[in-house]
CSV table of C-alpha atoms in Angstrom, one decimal:
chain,number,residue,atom,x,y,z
A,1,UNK,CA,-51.6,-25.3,18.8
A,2,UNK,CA,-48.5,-23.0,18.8
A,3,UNK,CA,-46.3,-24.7,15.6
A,4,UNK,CA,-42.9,-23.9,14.8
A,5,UNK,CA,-41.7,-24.3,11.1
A,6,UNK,CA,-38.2,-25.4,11.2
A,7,UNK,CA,-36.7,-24.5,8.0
A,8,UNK,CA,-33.8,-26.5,6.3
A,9,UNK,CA,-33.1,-24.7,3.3
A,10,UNK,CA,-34.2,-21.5,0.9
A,11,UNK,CA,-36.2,-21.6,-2.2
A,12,UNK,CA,-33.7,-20.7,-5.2
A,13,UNK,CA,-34.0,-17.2,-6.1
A,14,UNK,CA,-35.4,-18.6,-9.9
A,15,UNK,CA,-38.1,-20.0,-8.4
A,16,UNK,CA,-39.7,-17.8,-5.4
A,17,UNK,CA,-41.6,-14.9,-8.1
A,18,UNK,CA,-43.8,-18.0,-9.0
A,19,UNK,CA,-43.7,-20.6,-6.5
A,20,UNK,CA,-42.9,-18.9,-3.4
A,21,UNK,CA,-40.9,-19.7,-0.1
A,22,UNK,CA,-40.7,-22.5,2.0
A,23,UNK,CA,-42.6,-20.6,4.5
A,24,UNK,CA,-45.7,-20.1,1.7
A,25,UNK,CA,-45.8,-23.6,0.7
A,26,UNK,CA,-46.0,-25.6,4.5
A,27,UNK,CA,-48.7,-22.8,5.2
A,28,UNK,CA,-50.7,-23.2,2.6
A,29,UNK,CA,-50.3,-26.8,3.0
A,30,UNK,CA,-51.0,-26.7,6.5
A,31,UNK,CA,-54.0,-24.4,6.0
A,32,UNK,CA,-55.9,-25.4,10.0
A,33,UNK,CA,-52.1,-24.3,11.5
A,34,UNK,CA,-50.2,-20.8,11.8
A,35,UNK,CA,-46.9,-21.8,11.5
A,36,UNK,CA,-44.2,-19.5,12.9
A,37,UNK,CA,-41.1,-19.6,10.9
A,38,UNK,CA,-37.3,-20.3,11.6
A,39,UNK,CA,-34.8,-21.0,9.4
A,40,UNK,CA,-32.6,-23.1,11.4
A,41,UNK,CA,-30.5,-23.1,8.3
A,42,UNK,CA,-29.2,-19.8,9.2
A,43,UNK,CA,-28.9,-20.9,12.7
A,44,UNK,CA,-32.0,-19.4,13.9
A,45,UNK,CA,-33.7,-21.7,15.8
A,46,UNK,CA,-36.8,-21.8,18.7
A,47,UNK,CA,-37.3,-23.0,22.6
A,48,UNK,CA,-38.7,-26.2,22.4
A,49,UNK,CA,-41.4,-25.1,25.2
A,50,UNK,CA,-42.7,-22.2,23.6
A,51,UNK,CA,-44.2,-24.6,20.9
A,52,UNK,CA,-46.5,-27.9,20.6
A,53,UNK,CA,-45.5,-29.2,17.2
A,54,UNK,CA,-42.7,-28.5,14.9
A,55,UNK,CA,-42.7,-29.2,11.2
A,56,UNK,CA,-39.6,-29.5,10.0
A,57,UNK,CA,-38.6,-29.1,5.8
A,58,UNK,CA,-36.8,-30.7,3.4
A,59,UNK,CA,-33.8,-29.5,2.1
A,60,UNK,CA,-30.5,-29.8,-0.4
A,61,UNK,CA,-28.3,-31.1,2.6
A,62,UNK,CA,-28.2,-34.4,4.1
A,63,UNK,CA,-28.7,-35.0,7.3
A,64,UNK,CA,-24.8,-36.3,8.3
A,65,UNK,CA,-22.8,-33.4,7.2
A,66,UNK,CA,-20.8,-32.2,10.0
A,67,UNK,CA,-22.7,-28.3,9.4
A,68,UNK,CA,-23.3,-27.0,13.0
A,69,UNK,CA,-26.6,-26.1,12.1
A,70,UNK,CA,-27.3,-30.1,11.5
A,71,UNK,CA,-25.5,-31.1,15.0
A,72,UNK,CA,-27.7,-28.1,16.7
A,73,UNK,CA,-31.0,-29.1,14.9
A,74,UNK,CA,-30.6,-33.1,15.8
A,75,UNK,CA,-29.8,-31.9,19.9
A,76,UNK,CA,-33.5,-30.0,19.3
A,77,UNK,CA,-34.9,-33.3,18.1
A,78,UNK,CA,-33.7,-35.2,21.2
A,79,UNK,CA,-35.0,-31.9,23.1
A,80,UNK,CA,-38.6,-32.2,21.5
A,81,UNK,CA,-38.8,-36.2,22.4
A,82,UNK,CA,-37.8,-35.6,25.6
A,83,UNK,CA,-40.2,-33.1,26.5
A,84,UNK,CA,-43.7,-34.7,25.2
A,85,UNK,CA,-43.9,-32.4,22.1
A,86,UNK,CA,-45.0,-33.4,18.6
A,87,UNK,CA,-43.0,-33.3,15.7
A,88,UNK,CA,-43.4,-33.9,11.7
A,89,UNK,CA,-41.0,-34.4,9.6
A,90,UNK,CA,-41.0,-34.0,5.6
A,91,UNK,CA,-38.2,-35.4,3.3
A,92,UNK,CA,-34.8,-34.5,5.1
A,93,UNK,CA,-36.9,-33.7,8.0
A,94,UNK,CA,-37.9,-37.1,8.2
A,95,UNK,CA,-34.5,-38.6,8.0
A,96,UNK,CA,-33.1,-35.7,11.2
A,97,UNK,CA,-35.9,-37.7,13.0
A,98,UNK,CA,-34.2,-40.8,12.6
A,99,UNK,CA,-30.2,-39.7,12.6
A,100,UNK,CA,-31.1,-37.9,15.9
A,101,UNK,CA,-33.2,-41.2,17.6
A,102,UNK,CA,-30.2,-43.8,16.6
A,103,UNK,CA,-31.4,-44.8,13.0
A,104,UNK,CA,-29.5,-44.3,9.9
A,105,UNK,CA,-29.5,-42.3,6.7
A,106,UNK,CA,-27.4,-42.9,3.6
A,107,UNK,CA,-27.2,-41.9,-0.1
A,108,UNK,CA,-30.3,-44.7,-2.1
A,109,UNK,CA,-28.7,-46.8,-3.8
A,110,UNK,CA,-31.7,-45.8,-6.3
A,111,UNK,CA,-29.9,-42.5,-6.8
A,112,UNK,CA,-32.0,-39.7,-7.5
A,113,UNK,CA,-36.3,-40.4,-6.7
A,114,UNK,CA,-37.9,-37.6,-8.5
A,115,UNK,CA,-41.4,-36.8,-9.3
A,116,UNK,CA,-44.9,-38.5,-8.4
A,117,UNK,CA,-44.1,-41.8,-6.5
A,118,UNK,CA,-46.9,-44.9,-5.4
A,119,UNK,CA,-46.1,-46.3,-1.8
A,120,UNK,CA,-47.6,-49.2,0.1
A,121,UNK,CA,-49.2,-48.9,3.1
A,122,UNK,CA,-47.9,-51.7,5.4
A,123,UNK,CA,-50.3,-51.2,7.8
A,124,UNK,CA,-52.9,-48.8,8.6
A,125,UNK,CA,-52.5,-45.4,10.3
A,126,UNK,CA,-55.6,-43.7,12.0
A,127,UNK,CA,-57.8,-46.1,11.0
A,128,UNK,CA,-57.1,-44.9,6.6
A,129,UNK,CA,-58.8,-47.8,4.4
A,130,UNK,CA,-56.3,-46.4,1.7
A,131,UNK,CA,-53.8,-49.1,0.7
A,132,UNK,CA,-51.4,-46.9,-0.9
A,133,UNK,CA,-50.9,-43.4,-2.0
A,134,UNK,CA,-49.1,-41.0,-4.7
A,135,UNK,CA,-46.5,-38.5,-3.1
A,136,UNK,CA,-44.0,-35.9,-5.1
A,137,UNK,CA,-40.6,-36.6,-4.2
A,138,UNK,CA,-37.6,-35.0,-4.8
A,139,UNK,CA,-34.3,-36.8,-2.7
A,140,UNK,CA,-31.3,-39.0,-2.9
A,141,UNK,CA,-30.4,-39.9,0.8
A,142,UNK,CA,-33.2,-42.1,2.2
A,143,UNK,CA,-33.4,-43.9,5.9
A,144,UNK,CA,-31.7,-47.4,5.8
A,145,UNK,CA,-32.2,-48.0,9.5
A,146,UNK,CA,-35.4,-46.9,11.8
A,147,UNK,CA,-34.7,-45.8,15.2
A,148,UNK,CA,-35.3,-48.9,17.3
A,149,UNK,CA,-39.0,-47.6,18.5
A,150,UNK,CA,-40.3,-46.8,15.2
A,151,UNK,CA,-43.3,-48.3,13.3
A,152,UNK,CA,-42.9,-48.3,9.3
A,153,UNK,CA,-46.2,-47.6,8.0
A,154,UNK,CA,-45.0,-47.4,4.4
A,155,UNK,CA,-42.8,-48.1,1.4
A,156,UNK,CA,-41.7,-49.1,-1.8
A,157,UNK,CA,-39.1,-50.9,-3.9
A,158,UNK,CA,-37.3,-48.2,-4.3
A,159,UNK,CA,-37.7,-46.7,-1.1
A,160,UNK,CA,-38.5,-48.8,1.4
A,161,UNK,CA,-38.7,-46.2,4.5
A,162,UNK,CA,-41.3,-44.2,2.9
A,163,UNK,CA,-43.6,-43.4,6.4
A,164,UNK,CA,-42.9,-43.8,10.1
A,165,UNK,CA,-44.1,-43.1,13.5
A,166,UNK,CA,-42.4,-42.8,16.8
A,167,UNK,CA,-45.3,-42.9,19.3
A,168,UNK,CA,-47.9,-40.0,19.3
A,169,UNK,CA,-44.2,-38.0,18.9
A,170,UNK,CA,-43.3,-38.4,15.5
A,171,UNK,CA,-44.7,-38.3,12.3
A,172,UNK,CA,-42.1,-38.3,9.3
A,173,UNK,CA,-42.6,-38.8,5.3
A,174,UNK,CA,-40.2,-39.5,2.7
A,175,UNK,CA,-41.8,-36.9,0.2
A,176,UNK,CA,-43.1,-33.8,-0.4
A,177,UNK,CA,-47.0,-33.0,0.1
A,178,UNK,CA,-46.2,-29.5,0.3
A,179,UNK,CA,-45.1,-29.1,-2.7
A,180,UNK,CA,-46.7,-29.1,-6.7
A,181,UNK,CA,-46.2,-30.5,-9.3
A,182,UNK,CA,-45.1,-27.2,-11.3
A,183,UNK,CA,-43.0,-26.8,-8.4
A,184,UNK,CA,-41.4,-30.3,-8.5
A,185,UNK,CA,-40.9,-30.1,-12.3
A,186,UNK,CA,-39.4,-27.0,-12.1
A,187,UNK,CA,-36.6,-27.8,-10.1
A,188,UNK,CA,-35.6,-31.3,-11.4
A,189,UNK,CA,-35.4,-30.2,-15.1
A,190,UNK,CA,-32.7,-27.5,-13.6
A,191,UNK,CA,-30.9,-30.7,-12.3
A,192,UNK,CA,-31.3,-32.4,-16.0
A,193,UNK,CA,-27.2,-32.8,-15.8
A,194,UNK,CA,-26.8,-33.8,-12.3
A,195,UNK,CA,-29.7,-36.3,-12.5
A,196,UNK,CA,-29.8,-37.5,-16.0
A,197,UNK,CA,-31.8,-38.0,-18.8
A,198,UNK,CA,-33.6,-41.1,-18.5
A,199,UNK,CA,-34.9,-40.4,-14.3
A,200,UNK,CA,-36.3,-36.9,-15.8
A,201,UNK,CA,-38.1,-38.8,-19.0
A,202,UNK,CA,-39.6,-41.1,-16.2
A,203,UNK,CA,-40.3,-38.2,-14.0
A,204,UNK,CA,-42.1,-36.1,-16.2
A,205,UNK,CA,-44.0,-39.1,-17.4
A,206,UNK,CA,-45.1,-39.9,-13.5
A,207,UNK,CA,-46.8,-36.4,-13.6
A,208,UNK,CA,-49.7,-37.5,-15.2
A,209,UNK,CA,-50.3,-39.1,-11.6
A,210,UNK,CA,-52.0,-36.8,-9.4
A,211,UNK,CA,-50.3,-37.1,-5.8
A,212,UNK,CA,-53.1,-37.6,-3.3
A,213,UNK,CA,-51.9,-34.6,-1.6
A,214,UNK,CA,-55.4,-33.4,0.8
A,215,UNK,CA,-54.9,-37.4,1.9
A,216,UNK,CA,-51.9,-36.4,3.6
A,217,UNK,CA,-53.1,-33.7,5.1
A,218,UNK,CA,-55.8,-35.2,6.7
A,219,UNK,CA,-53.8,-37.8,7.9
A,220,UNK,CA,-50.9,-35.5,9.5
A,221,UNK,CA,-53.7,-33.8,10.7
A,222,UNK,CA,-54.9,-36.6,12.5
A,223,UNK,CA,-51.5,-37.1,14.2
A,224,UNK,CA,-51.8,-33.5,15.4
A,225,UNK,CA,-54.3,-34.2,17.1
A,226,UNK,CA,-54.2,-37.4,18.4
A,227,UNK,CA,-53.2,-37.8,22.2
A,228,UNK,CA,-52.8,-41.9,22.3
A,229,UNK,CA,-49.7,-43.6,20.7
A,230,UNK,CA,-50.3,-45.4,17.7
């Protein structure tokens, strides 16, 4: 399956030596795929038939700034349901989804959702007996409104658009199963004064949690290769 990486954002320079790129992290987290990489944030972006799936990141942005790069990557997204292909979408990729299919995204009223996160499944996807799962996150904007032929499949208090589907089409999480916890940790304690002392005390303390990372996997992966609409 030929899979195009769209990628939203760069890895800081302070953290690439030991965490890598955004490239290394979805490919090691997509370990069965060879991801082909385009950083779309520099306005580099793919034909949507010369792929099958596209993965796309998560990034600093949020998905309504008026950035052409935004504007060019949502007329993709309306280009990739049109034309049969299968997408994924991870964080602000998951939110695109929605802003380009008529749903909504805002700033959570939450603010900042940082570290290892339980959500409810609200029904079951692929047949999964799991009733709920542990996911890093790292965001502030979140989907308030689902475009109207979307399934939730999970959620929680504090973010209640945690999972969705869009036919056999879409696939999109709010969270991050590429990344680790180091990785996670790092970047929110570098954020101590934009996000405040108490949500990093709770954050750090919501490592002890081990996200159930391979879970995801195995479940994107059954959307990748399932031909029949859930």
């Amino acid at each position: 399956m030929k899979t195009a990486l769209l990628i939203c954002d760069h890895v800081s320079p302070v953290f690439v030596e030991k965490h890598g790129t955004y490239p290394v992290m979805y490919q090691q987290f997509f370990k069965e795929l060879v991801l082909e990489p385009f950083f779309v944030c520099d306005d580099h972006f793919p034909e949507v038939n010369d792929f099958d799936l596209f993965i796309i990141t998560g990034s600093r942005y949020s998905v309504y700034d008026a950035i052409p790069w935004i504007t060019r990557l949502k007329i993709l997204i309306r280009e990739i349901a049109a034309n049969g292909r299968k997408c994924i979408g991870v964080c602000f990729g998951h939110q695109i989804i929605a802003e380009a299919l008529d749903g909504k995204v805002k700033k959570a009223s939450v603010g900042y959702l940082i570290g290892v996160h339980t959500f409810r499944m609200k029904q079951s996807l692929y047949d999964s007996e799991k009733s709920n799962y542990n996911v890093l996150m790292l965001c502030q904007d979140q989907v308030s409104k689902l475009p109207s032929n979307a399934k939730l499949i999970a959620g929680n208090d504090q973010c209640p658009v945690g999972m969705y589907v869009i036919g056999n089409q879409f696939f999109a999480i709010q969270g991050h199963p590429e990344f680790t916890k180091d990785y996670d940790r790092d970047v929110f304690l570098s954020r101590r004064e934009k996000m405040g002392d108490q949500k990093i005390e709770e954050a750090l303390q919501s490592l002890e949690k081990d996200p159930d990372t391979e879970w995801l996997y195995q479940l994107m992966m059954k959307f990748v290769r399932t031909i029949e609409a859930f």
